[in-house]
Coordinates of C-alpha atoms in Angstrom, one line a residue:
M792 CA 18.7 -11.6 3.7
D793 CA 20.9 -12.5 0.8
K794 CA 23.5 -9.7 0.0
Q795 CA 22.6 -9.8 -3.7
L796 CA 19.0 -9.4 -2.8
Q797 CA 19.9 -6.4 -0.6
R798 CA 21.8 -4.8 -3.5
D799 CA 18.9 -5.4 -5.9
L800 CA 16.4 -3.9 -3.5
T801 CA 18.7 -0.9 -2.9
R802 CA 19.0 -0.4 -6.6
W803 CA 15.3 -0.5 -7.0
L804 CA 14.8 2.0 -4.2
K805 CA 17.3 4.4 -5.7
S806 CA 15.7 4.0 -9.2
Q807 CA 12.4 5.3 -7.6
S808 CA 14.2 8.4 -6.3
K809 CA 14.6 9.6 -9.9
L810 CA 10.9 10.4 -10.0
A811 CA 11.5 13.3 -7.5
K812 CA 14.8 14.5 -8.8
R813 CA 13.9 18.1 -8.6
W814 CA 13.0 17.9 -4.8
L815 CA 16.1 15.8 -4.3
M816 CA 18.5 18.3 -5.9
L817 CA 17.0 21.2 -3.9
S818 CA 17.5 19.3 -0.7
V819 CA 21.1 18.4 -1.5
G820 CA 21.7 21.9 -2.8
L821 CA 20.6 23.5 0.5
G822 CA 22.6 20.9 2.4
F823 CA 25.7 22.0 0.5
L824 CA 25.0 25.7 1.0
S825 CA 24.6 25.0 4.7
G826 CA 28.1 23.4 4.7
V827 CA 29.6 26.5 3.0
L828 CA 27.9 28.8 5.5
L829 CA 29.2 26.5 8.3
V830 CA 32.8 27.3 7.2
G831 CA 31.9 31.0 7.2
Q832 CA 30.3 30.7 10.7
A833 CA 33.4 29.0 12.1
A834 CA 35.7 31.6 10.5
L835 CA 33.7 34.5 12.0
L836 CA 33.5 32.9 15.4
A837 CA 37.3 32.1 15.5
H838 CA 38.1 35.6 14.2
I839 CA 35.9 37.3 16.9
L840 CA 37.5 35.2 19.7
H841 CA 41.0 35.7 18.4
Q842 CA 40.6 39.5 18.2
L843 CA 39.1 39.7 21.7
I844 CA 41.5 37.3 23.4
I845 CA 44.8 37.8 21.6
E846 CA 44.6 41.1 19.9
H847 CA 42.5 42.8 22.7
T848 CA 40.4 44.5 20.1
D849 CA 37.5 46.6 21.3
K850 CA 34.3 44.7 20.9
Y851 CA 32.6 47.7 19.3
Q852 CA 35.0 47.4 16.4
L853 CA 33.7 43.9 15.8
V854 CA 30.1 44.8 15.4
S855 CA 30.2 43.9 11.6
S856 CA 31.6 40.5 12.5
F857 CA 28.9 39.9 15.1
V858 CA 26.2 40.9 12.6
G859 CA 27.7 38.7 10.0
L860 CA 27.7 35.8 12.5
F861 CA 24.0 36.2 13.3
V862 CA 23.2 36.5 9.6
V863 CA 25.1 33.3 8.8
V864 CA 23.4 31.4 11.7
G865 CA 20.0 32.6 10.4
L866 CA 20.7 31.5 6.9
R867 CA 21.8 28.1 8.1
A868 CA 18.6 27.7 10.0
L869 CA 16.7 28.6 6.8
C870 CA 18.7 26.0 4.9
S871 CA 17.8 23.3 7.5
W872 CA 14.2 24.3 7.3
G873 CA 14.2 24.1 3.5
R874 CA 16.0 20.8 3.5
E875 CA 13.3 19.3 5.7
I876 CA 10.5 20.7 3.4
F877 CA 12.1 19.6 0.2
G878 CA 13.1 16.2 1.6
Y879 CA 9.5 15.6 2.7
R880 CA 8.2 16.5 -0.7
C881 CA 10.7 14.1 -2.3
G882 CA 9.6 11.2 -0.1
E883 CA 5.9 12.1 -0.5
Q884 CA 6.0 12.1 -4.3
I885 CA 7.9 8.7 -4.4
R886 CA 5.5 7.2 -1.8
L887 CA 2.5 8.2 -3.9
H888 CA 4.1 6.6 -7.0
I889 CA 4.9 3.3 -5.2
R890 CA 1.4 3.2 -3.7
Q891 CA 0.0 3.8 -7.2
L892 CA 2.1 0.9 -8.5
I893 CA 0.7 -1.4 -5.8
L894 CA -2.9 -0.4 -6.5
Q895 CA -2.4 -0.8 -10.2
R896 CA -1.0 -4.2 -9.7
L897 CA -3.9 -5.1 -7.4
Q898 CA -6.3 -4.0 -10.1
Q899 CA -4.5 -6.1 -12.7
L900 CA -4.6 -9.2 -10.5
G901 CA -8.2 -8.7 -9.6
P902 CA -10.5 -9.6 -6.7
A903 CA -9.9 -13.4 -7.2
Y904 CA -6.2 -13.0 -6.4
I905 CA -6.8 -10.4 -3.6
K906 CA -9.2 -12.7 -1.7
G907 CA -6.3 -15.2 -1.4
K908 CA -4.8 -13.1 1.5
P909 CA -6.4 -11.4 4.5
A910 CA -7.4 -7.8 4.0
G911 CA -5.0 -6.8 6.9
V912 CA -2.0 -8.0 4.8
W913 CA -3.0 -5.7 1.9
A914 CA -3.6 -2.8 4.3
S915 CA -0.1 -3.3 5.8
L916 CA 1.4 -3.4 2.3
V917 CA -0.3 -0.3 1.0
L918 CA -0.1 1.8 4.2
E919 CA 2.6 0.9 6.8
Q920 CA 5.3 -0.5 4.5
V921 CA 5.1 2.3 2.0
E922 CA 5.1 4.9 4.8
E923 CA 8.3 3.3 6.2
M924 CA 10.2 4.4 3.1
Q925 CA 9.7 8.1 3.8
D926 CA 12.9 8.6 5.7
F927 CA 14.9 6.7 3.1
F928 CA 13.9 9.1 0.3
A929 CA 13.6 12.2 2.5
R930 CA 16.7 11.9 4.6
Y931 CA 19.0 9.0 3.6
I932 CA 19.3 9.6 -0.2
P933 CA 20.0 13.4 0.2
Q934 CA 22.4 12.7 3.1
M935 CA 24.5 10.4 0.9
S936 CA 25.5 13.4 -1.2
I937 CA 25.8 15.8 1.7
A938 CA 28.0 13.4 3.6
V939 CA 30.5 13.7 0.7
L940 CA 30.1 17.4 -0.2
V941 CA 30.3 19.0 3.2
P942 CA 33.5 17.2 4.4
V943 CA 35.1 18.1 1.1
V944 CA 34.2 21.8 1.7
I945 CA 35.7 21.6 5.2
L946 CA 38.9 19.9 4.0
V947 CA 39.3 22.6 1.4
A948 CA 39.1 25.2 4.1
V949 CA 41.3 23.4 6.6
F950 CA 44.2 22.1 4.5
P951 CA 45.6 25.6 3.6
L952 CA 45.7 26.5 7.3
N953 CA 47.1 23.3 8.8
W954 CA 47.8 20.1 6.8
A955 CA 48.2 18.0 9.9
A956 CA 44.6 18.7 11.0
G957 CA 43.4 18.1 7.4
L958 CA 45.3 14.8 7.4
I959 CA 43.7 13.7 10.7
F960 CA 40.3 14.5 9.2
L961 CA 41.1 12.5 6.1
V962 CA 42.4 9.4 7.9
T963 CA 39.7 9.2 10.6
A964 CA 36.7 10.0 8.3
P965 CA 36.4 6.5 6.8
L966 CA 36.1 5.0 10.3
V967 CA 32.5 6.2 10.7
P968 CA 31.0 4.7 7.5
V969 CA 33.0 1.5 7.9
F970 CA 31.8 0.8 11.4
M971 CA 28.3 2.0 10.4
A972 CA 28.2 -0.6 7.7
L973 CA 29.5 -3.3 10.0
V974 CA 26.8 -2.6 12.6
G975 CA 24.1 -2.3 10.0
L976 CA 24.7 -5.6 8.3
G977 CA 21.9 -7.3 10.2
A978 CA 19.6 -4.3 10.3
A979 CA 17.8 -5.1 7.0
D980 CA 17.1 -8.6 8.1
A981 CA 15.7 -7.4 11.4
N982 CA 13.4 -4.9 9.7
R983 CA 12.3 -7.6 7.2
R984 CA 11.3 -9.9 10.1
N985 CA 9.6 -7.0 11.8
F986 CA 7.5 -6.3 8.7
K987 CA 6.6 -10.0 8.3
A988 CA 5.4 -10.0 11.9
L989 CA 3.4 -6.8 11.4
Q990 CA 1.7 -8.3 8.3
R991 CA 0.8 -11.4 10.2
L992 CA -0.6 -9.5 13.1
S993 CA -2.5 -7.1 10.9
G994 CA -4.1 -9.8 8.9
H995 CA -4.9 -11.9 11.9
F996 CA -6.4 -9.0 13.9
Y997 CA -8.5 -7.6 11.0
D998 CA -10.0 -11.0 10.2
R999 CA -10.8 -11.8 13.8
L1000 CA -12.3 -8.4 14.2
Q1001 CA -14.7 -9.0 11.3
G1002 CA -15.7 -12.4 12.7
L1003 CA -16.0 -11.3 16.3
T1004 CA -19.7 -12.1 16.5
T1005 CA -19.1 -15.6 15.2
L1006 CA -16.2 -16.2 17.6
R1007 CA -18.4 -15.2 20.5
L1008 CA -21.2 -17.4 19.2
F1009 CA -18.9 -20.5 19.2
N1010 CA -17.1 -19.5 22.4
R1011 CA -13.8 -19.0 20.7
A1012 CA -13.1 -15.4 21.8
E1013 CA -10.6 -16.3 24.5
A1014 CA -8.7 -18.8 22.3
E1015 CA -8.3 -16.2 19.6
A1016 CA -7.3 -13.6 22.1
E1017 CA -4.4 -15.9 23.1
N1018 CA -3.5 -16.2 19.4
L1019 CA -3.5 -12.4 19.1
H1020 CA -1.4 -12.2 22.2
A1021 CA 1.2 -14.6 20.8
A1022 CA 1.3 -12.7 17.4
S1023 CA 1.7 -9.4 19.2
E1024 CA 4.5 -10.9 21.4
V1025 CA 6.4 -11.9 18.2
L1026 CA 6.0 -8.4 16.8
R1027 CA 7.2 -6.9 20.1
K1028 CA 10.4 -9.0 20.0
R1029 CA 11.0 -8.1 16.3
T1030 CA 10.5 -4.4 17.1
M1031 CA 12.9 -4.5 20.0
E1032 CA 15.5 -6.3 17.8
V1033 CA 15.2 -3.4 15.3
L1034 CA 15.6 -0.8 18.2
R1035 CA 18.7 -2.6 19.5
M1036 CA 20.3 -2.3 16.1
A1037 CA 19.4 1.4 15.9
F1038 CA 20.8 2.2 19.4
L1039 CA 24.0 0.1 18.8
S1040 CA 24.6 1.9 15.5
S1041 CA 24.2 5.4 17.1
A1042 CA 26.5 4.4 20.0
V1043 CA 29.3 3.2 17.7
L1044 CA 29.0 6.3 15.5
E1045 CA 29.2 8.7 18.5
F1046 CA 32.2 6.8 19.9
F1047 CA 34.3 7.1 16.8
S1048 CA 33.3 10.7 16.2
A1049 CA 34.3 11.6 19.7
I1050 CA 37.7 9.9 19.4
S1051 CA 38.4 11.7 16.1
V1052 CA 37.5 15.1 17.6
A1053 CA 39.6 14.3 20.7
I1054 CA 42.6 13.6 18.4
I1055 CA 42.3 17.0 16.8
A1056 CA 42.0 18.7 20.2
V1057 CA 45.0 16.9 21.6
Y1058 CA 47.1 17.8 18.5
F1059 CA 46.3 21.5 18.9
G1060 CA 46.8 21.4 22.7
F1061 CA 50.3 20.0 22.3
A1062 CA 51.0 22.4 19.4
F1063 CA 50.1 25.4 21.6
I1064 CA 52.5 24.4 24.4
G1065 CA 55.3 23.7 21.8
E1066 CA 55.4 19.9 22.1
L1067 CA 54.3 19.4 18.5
N1068 CA 55.8 21.5 15.7
F1069 CA 54.5 20.3 12.4
G1070 CA 51.5 20.9 10.1
H1071 CA 51.7 24.7 10.0
Y1072 CA 53.6 25.4 6.8
G1073 CA 56.4 27.2 8.8
L1074 CA 54.0 29.7 10.3
P1075 CA 53.1 29.7 14.0
I1076 CA 49.7 28.2 14.9
T1077 CA 47.4 31.0 16.0
L1078 CA 44.4 30.9 18.2
F1079 CA 42.3 31.6 15.1
T1080 CA 43.6 28.5 13.4
G1081 CA 43.0 26.3 16.4
L1082 CA 39.5 27.6 17.1
F1083 CA 38.6 27.5 13.4
V1084 CA 39.6 23.8 13.1
L1085 CA 38.1 22.8 16.5
V1086 CA 34.8 24.4 15.7
L1087 CA 34.7 22.6 12.3
A1088 CA 35.9 19.2 13.8
P1089 CA 32.6 18.0 15.1
E1090 CA 30.8 19.4 12.1
F1091 CA 33.2 17.5 9.8
Y1092 CA 31.9 14.2 11.2
Q1093 CA 28.3 15.4 11.7
P1094 CA 27.1 14.6 8.1
L1095 CA 28.7 11.1 8.4
R1096 CA 27.0 10.6 11.8
D1097 CA 23.7 11.7 10.3
L1098 CA 24.2 9.3 7.4
G1099 CA 24.8 6.6 10.1
T1100 CA 21.6 7.6 11.9
F1101 CA 19.6 7.5 8.6
Y1102 CA 21.3 4.2 7.7
H1103 CA 18.6 2.7 9.9
A1104 CA 16.1 4.2 7.5
K1105 CA 17.8 2.5 4.6
A1106 CA 17.6 -0.9 6.4
Q1107 CA 13.9 -0.2 7.2
A1108 CA 13.2 0.7 3.6
I1109 CA 14.9 -2.5 2.3
G1110 CA 12.9 -4.6 4.7
A1111 CA 9.7 -2.9 3.5
A1112 CA 10.7 -3.1 -0.2
E1113 CA 11.3 -6.8 -0.2
T1114 CA 7.6 -7.6 0.1
I1115 CA 6.5 -4.8 -2.2
V1116 CA 8.9 -5.8 -5.0
E1117 CA 8.0 -9.4 -4.6
F1118 CA 4.3 -8.5 -5.0
L1119 CA 5.0 -6.2 -7.9
N1120 CA 6.9 -9.0 -9.6
T1121 CA 4.3 -11.6 -8.8
E1122 CA 3.9 -14.0 -11.8
A1123 CA 0.2 -14.5 -12.1
D1124 CA -2.0 -15.0 -15.1
T1125 CA -4.4 -12.1 -15.4
M1126 CA -7.3 -11.6 -17.8
D1127 CA -6.1 -10.0 -21.0
Q1128 CA -8.2 -7.2 -22.4
G1129 CA -8.4 -5.4 -25.7
E1130 CA -9.9 -2.2 -26.9
K1131 CA -13.0 -3.5 -28.7
N1132 CA -16.4 -2.2 -27.7
L1133 CA -19.6 -4.3 -27.5
D1134 CA -21.8 -4.4 -30.5
S1135 CA -25.4 -3.6 -29.4
P1136 CA -24.6 -3.4 -25.6
E1137 CA -28.3 -3.1 -24.9
T1138 CA -28.7 -6.8 -25.7
I1139 CA -26.3 -9.5 -24.4
R1140 CA -25.7 -13.0 -25.8
I1141 CA -23.0 -15.3 -24.3
D1142 CA -21.4 -18.2 -26.0
V1143 CA -19.0 -20.5 -24.2
E1144 CA -17.0 -23.3 -26.0
E1145 CA -14.5 -25.6 -24.3
L1146 CA -13.9 -22.9 -21.6
E1147 CA -11.4 -23.7 -18.8
V1148 CA -11.3 -21.1 -16.0
L1149 CA -7.8 -20.7 -14.6
S1150 CA -6.5 -19.5 -11.2
P1151 CA -3.9 -16.6 -11.1
E1152 CA -1.3 -19.3 -10.6
G1153 CA -2.5 -21.1 -13.8
H1154 CA -4.4 -24.0 -12.2
V1155 CA -7.7 -25.2 -13.8
L1156 CA -10.6 -24.2 -11.5
A1157 CA -13.5 -25.2 -13.8
G1158 CA -14.0 -26.7 -17.2
P1159 CA -14.1 -27.5 -19.9
L1160 CA -17.5 -26.0 -20.2
S1161 CA -19.7 -25.4 -23.3
F1162 CA -23.1 -23.7 -23.2
S1163 CA -24.8 -20.6 -24.5
I1164 CA -27.1 -17.9 -23.0
A1165 CA -29.4 -16.4 -25.6
A1166 CA -30.4 -12.8 -25.5
H1167 CA -33.2 -12.1 -23.0
E1168 CA -32.8 -15.6 -21.6
Q1169 CA -32.9 -16.2 -17.9
V1170 CA -30.6 -19.0 -16.7
A1171 CA -30.0 -20.4 -13.3
L1172 CA -26.6 -21.8 -12.2
V1173 CA -26.6 -24.4 -9.4
G1174 CA -24.3 -27.0 -7.9
P1175 CA -22.7 -28.0 -4.6
S1176 CA -20.0 -26.0 -2.9
G1177 CA -16.8 -26.1 -4.8
A1178 CA -18.4 -26.9 -8.1
G1179 CA -16.9 -23.9 -9.9
K1180 CA -19.8 -21.5 -9.9
T1181 CA -17.9 -18.5 -8.4
S1182 CA -14.9 -19.3 -10.7
L1183 CA -17.2 -19.1 -13.8
L1184 CA -18.7 -15.8 -12.6
N1185 CA -15.2 -14.3 -12.0
A1186 CA -14.3 -15.3 -15.6
L1187 CA -17.4 -13.7 -17.0
L1188 CA -16.6 -10.5 -15.0
G1189 CA -13.0 -10.5 -16.4
F1190 CA -11.3 -11.2 -13.1
L1191 CA -9.8 -14.7 -13.9
P1192 CA -7.9 -15.8 -17.0
Y1193 CA -9.3 -18.6 -19.2
R1194 CA -8.5 -21.0 -22.0
G1195 CA -11.0 -21.8 -24.8
S1196 CA -13.7 -19.4 -26.0
L1197 CA -15.9 -17.0 -24.1
K1198 CA -17.7 -14.7 -26.4
I1199 CA -19.9 -11.7 -25.6
N1200 CA -22.1 -10.8 -28.6
G1201 CA -19.7 -12.7 -30.8
V1202 CA -16.6 -11.0 -29.5
E1203 CA -14.0 -12.8 -27.4
L1204 CA -14.0 -11.4 -23.9
R1205 CA -10.2 -11.0 -23.8
E1206 CA -10.5 -8.7 -26.8
L1207 CA -13.1 -6.5 -25.2
D1208 CA -12.6 -3.3 -23.2
H1209 CA -13.5 -4.7 -19.8
S1210 CA -14.6 -1.4 -18.3
Q1211 CA -17.1 -1.0 -21.1
W1212 CA -18.2 -4.6 -20.7
R1213 CA -18.8 -4.2 -16.9
Q1214 CA -20.9 -1.1 -17.6
A1215 CA -23.3 -3.5 -19.3
I1216 CA -23.6 -5.7 -16.2
S1217 CA -25.9 -5.2 -13.3
W1218 CA -24.6 -7.2 -10.3
V1219 CA -26.2 -8.2 -7.1
G1220 CA -24.2 -10.5 -4.8
Q1221 CA -25.0 -12.5 -1.7
N1222 CA -23.1 -10.0 0.6
P1223 CA -24.3 -6.5 -0.2
L1224 CA -21.2 -4.2 -0.4
L1225 CA -22.1 -0.7 0.8
L1226 CA -19.3 1.9 1.2
H1227 CA -18.9 4.7 3.7
G1228 CA -21.2 7.5 2.6
T1229 CA -24.9 8.3 2.3
V1230 CA -27.6 6.0 1.1
R1231 CA -27.8 8.1 -2.1
D1232 CA -24.1 7.8 -2.7
N1233 CA -24.4 4.0 -2.5
I1234 CA -27.3 3.8 -4.9
T1235 CA -25.6 6.1 -7.4
L1236 CA -22.3 4.3 -7.2
G1237 CA -22.5 3.1 -10.8
N1238 CA -24.2 6.2 -12.1
P1239 CA -23.2 9.4 -10.1
L1240 CA -25.0 11.7 -12.5
A1241 CA -28.4 10.2 -11.7
T1242 CA -31.2 12.6 -10.7
D1243 CA -33.0 12.5 -7.4
K1244 CA -36.2 11.5 -9.2
H1245 CA -34.5 8.6 -10.8
V1246 CA -32.9 7.5 -7.5
Q1247 CA -36.2 7.5 -5.7
Q1248 CA -37.8 5.6 -8.6
V1249 CA -35.4 2.7 -8.4
A1250 CA -35.5 2.7 -4.6
K1251 CA -39.3 2.3 -4.8
Q1252 CA -39.0 -0.5 -7.3
A1253 CA -36.5 -2.2 -5.0
Y1254 CA -38.7 -1.7 -2.0
A1255 CA -36.0 0.3 -0.4
D1256 CA -37.8 3.6 -0.3
E1257 CA -40.1 2.4 2.5
F1258 CA -37.3 2.2 5.0
I1259 CA -35.2 5.0 3.6
Q1260 CA -38.0 7.5 4.3
R1261 CA -38.0 6.3 7.9
L1262 CA -34.3 7.1 8.4
E1263 CA -33.4 10.3 10.1
H1264 CA -31.9 12.0 7.1
G1265 CA -33.6 10.0 4.4
Y1266 CA -31.5 9.5 1.3
L1267 CA -28.7 11.5 2.9
H1268 CA -28.5 9.2 5.9
P1269 CA -24.9 8.3 6.5
I1270 CA -23.9 4.6 6.6
G1271 CA -20.6 3.1 7.5
D1272 CA -18.4 0.6 5.7
R1273 CA -19.9 -2.8 5.1
A1274 CA -23.4 -1.4 5.5
S1275 CA -23.1 -0.7 9.2
G1276 CA -26.2 1.0 10.4
L1277 CA -28.5 -1.0 8.1
S1278 CA -29.9 -4.6 8.4
V1279 CA -28.8 -7.2 5.8
G1280 CA -32.2 -7.0 4.2
Q1281 CA -32.1 -3.2 3.9
A1282 CA -28.6 -3.3 2.6
Q1283 CA -29.5 -5.9 0.0
R1284 CA -32.4 -3.7 -1.2
V1285 CA -30.1 -0.7 -1.6
A1286 CA -27.8 -3.0 -3.6
V1287 CA -30.7 -4.0 -5.9
A1288 CA -31.7 -0.3 -6.3
R1289 CA -28.0 0.3 -7.3
A1290 CA -28.1 -2.5 -9.9
M1291 CA -31.4 -1.1 -11.3
L1292 CA -29.9 2.3 -11.7
Q1293 CA -27.0 0.7 -13.5
N1294 CA -29.6 -0.7 -15.9
G1295 CA -27.3 -3.2 -17.4
A1296 CA -28.3 -5.5 -20.3
F1297 CA -26.8 -8.5 -18.4
W1298 CA -27.9 -9.3 -14.9
L1299 CA -25.5 -11.3 -12.8
L1300 CA -27.1 -12.5 -9.5
D1301 CA -24.9 -14.4 -7.1
E1302 CA -27.3 -15.9 -4.5
P1303 CA -28.9 -12.5 -3.8
T1304 CA -31.2 -13.9 -1.0
A1305 CA -28.7 -16.1 0.8
S1306 CA -28.6 -14.1 4.0
L1307 CA -32.1 -12.7 4.1
D1308 CA -35.1 -13.4 6.3
A1309 CA -38.4 -14.5 4.7
N1310 CA -39.9 -11.0 4.4
S1311 CA -36.7 -9.4 3.0
E1312 CA -36.3 -12.4 0.6
H1313 CA -39.8 -12.0 -0.7
L1314 CA -39.3 -8.2 -1.3
V1315 CA -35.8 -8.7 -3.0
L1316 CA -37.1 -11.5 -5.2
D1317 CA -40.2 -9.5 -6.2
S1318 CA -38.1 -6.5 -7.1
L1319 CA -35.5 -8.6 -9.1
K1320 CA -38.3 -10.3 -11.0
H1321 CA -39.5 -7.0 -12.4
A1322 CA -36.0 -5.7 -12.9
V1323 CA -34.6 -8.7 -15.0
A1324 CA -37.8 -9.0 -17.1
G1325 CA -36.7 -9.1 -20.7
Q1326 CA -32.9 -8.9 -19.8
T1327 CA -30.3 -11.6 -20.2
T1328 CA -29.8 -13.1 -16.7
L1329 CA -27.5 -15.6 -15.0
M1330 CA -28.5 -16.3 -11.4
V1331 CA -26.5 -18.5 -9.0
S1332 CA -29.0 -19.8 -6.5
H1333 CA -29.0 -22.1 -3.4
R1334 CA -32.8 -22.0 -3.4
L1335 CA -33.9 -24.8 -5.7
D1336 CA -37.5 -23.8 -5.4
Q1337 CA -36.7 -20.6 -7.4
L1338 CA -35.6 -22.6 -10.4
A1339 CA -39.0 -23.2 -11.9
G1340 CA -39.3 -19.6 -13.0
M1341 CA -36.1 -19.7 -15.0
D1342 CA -35.9 -20.4 -18.7
R1343 CA -33.0 -22.9 -18.2
V1344 CA -30.9 -24.5 -15.5
L1345 CA -27.1 -25.2 -15.7
V1346 CA -25.9 -27.8 -13.1
L1347 CA -22.2 -27.8 -12.2
E1348 CA -20.3 -30.6 -10.4
N1349 CA -16.5 -30.6 -9.8
G1350 CA -16.0 -27.9 -12.4
K1351 CA -18.0 -29.7 -15.1
L1352 CA -21.3 -29.0 -16.7
V1353 CA -23.3 -32.2 -15.9
Q1354 CA -26.9 -31.0 -16.7
N1355 CA -28.3 -28.3 -19.0
G1356 CA -32.0 -27.8 -19.8
R1357 CA -35.4 -26.6 -18.5
F1358 CA -36.1 -27.3 -14.9
E1359 CA -39.1 -29.6 -15.5
H1360 CA -37.1 -31.7 -18.0
I1361 CA -34.0 -32.4 -15.8
R1362 CA -35.5 -32.2 -12.2
H1363 CA -36.0 -36.0 -12.0
E1364 CA -32.6 -37.1 -13.0
G1365 CA -28.9 -36.7 -12.2
L1366 CA -27.3 -34.4 -9.7
L1367 CA -30.3 -32.0 -9.7
A1368 CA -32.6 -34.8 -8.6
D1369 CA -30.2 -35.7 -5.8
M1370 CA -30.0 -32.0 -4.7
L1371 CA -33.8 -31.7 -4.7
A1372 CA -34.2 -34.9 -2.7
H1373 CA -31.6 -33.7 -0.1
T1374 CA -33.4 -30.4 0.2
D1375 CA -36.8 -32.1 0.7
K1376 CA -35.3 -34.4 3.4
R1377 CA -33.8 -31.4 5.2
D1378 CA -37.1 -29.5 5.1
L1379 CA -38.8 -32.6 6.6
D1380 CA -36.2 -32.9 9.4
A1381 CA -36.6 -29.2 10.2

């Protein structure tokens, strides 16, 4: 990873820590207090041993010193506990903020952009990568301050007693962070590669899990299992690379800390036997001085060693932040929206003039298109795959940017409040999306305040009540994500009931019977026929035999509108005639 990029990512991470400044200051404050108590603990311990060994003081005369020692140890334990709590709160608050930034950006980019990557990639971004930043904010950031404050406190306590010991501390202290940085140079790169491998495996596994039935049907399960094995092997190697870095860093830090403590011990050993006679300001070195400094020696390097241990958390956070910052800074065209409300939202009229639908990257997906949908008119939209039907629907829903004019009741869509516009839309897609919850929860998804009577009424109109009553818990029957526990036909009828409860003035139907059997298709079409009566409707359909009942038909090809008129007027010419002929031939072959 480029050094400038590492610095930029570190700067971004530190800027996020300002959001939890209160928790951060409390964590650092307790760490500093623990350092002050540490000096007191070392002084009490050295005093007790000096009195017992050198002065031969009766132990009962030192009761107050023993009590003070136990109190200080208890207070240090409380400080450590408080540091952990406040550090966790700091990391938690920042993680929630970063996750919110990601979700807000996903909402801005919209479903059209999200579908461009596997769901596993987004899950890894929102969950694993954000979680990996916890130790950076909870431990590394506070430790940066503590690693400076505590050694300074110890130096202030040591220098008045023995300047030689203080000088040894001062000279050897930089060795730990210097070698920590040298060892950790490649840690960020290793973590970045690890997260990339994790994203690939997550996306690959999730997509294959969703299509497991199809893979078995085409006898591709073993081949995909090998691909998963290869992806998991790459992740294993990347993870081991990160662990090697972590263990190497810890070993180096322990080595130099041990050498530094040994130098202090050797100095006092030779000073006690009279071989070294400096550093004591002209006074003899007592057992108290030697014990005091030797007790503090490992603790002097401990904050630096902890910083080295948490340096791995920094590298981990930088590796995770690269993808997050890249995503947050994604340059993608999104649909602008204003604050205007719809005039007469109970009736919808759509006017399209020279409309070009754009991808998030700015490429033209469909257009230019010009047509109108009058109030209460029912229009069908047909065309071969890739003609631009889905792109047009996404533009109407406000999920894709556009050039030209797209007016709803005379107001440009980019000037409307999109949430208010979507409240006027009743949507039924080809893949019914039901969420984890009860049947009632899914029907009332667009109108949570609906009464039980109203819910049952729309369920009967959608022919869903007949199977709901047979469920063990009726309307309170639990269903899983993606309608697990219901057949496709049952799920689609629940989706139609939900759209009816929404009671929008504009019905947008995207091949609502594409995956249904004949009986379910008949029921869904019958319910939709009654639901859309008198409402403005745009229906994308692959069933050309359903077009006769529509007021008008729009035919798209290669993103262009090639036919526009009543079904009986255009059925014998152009692309629609070719599509009808192909459908008739296919039915004969069947």
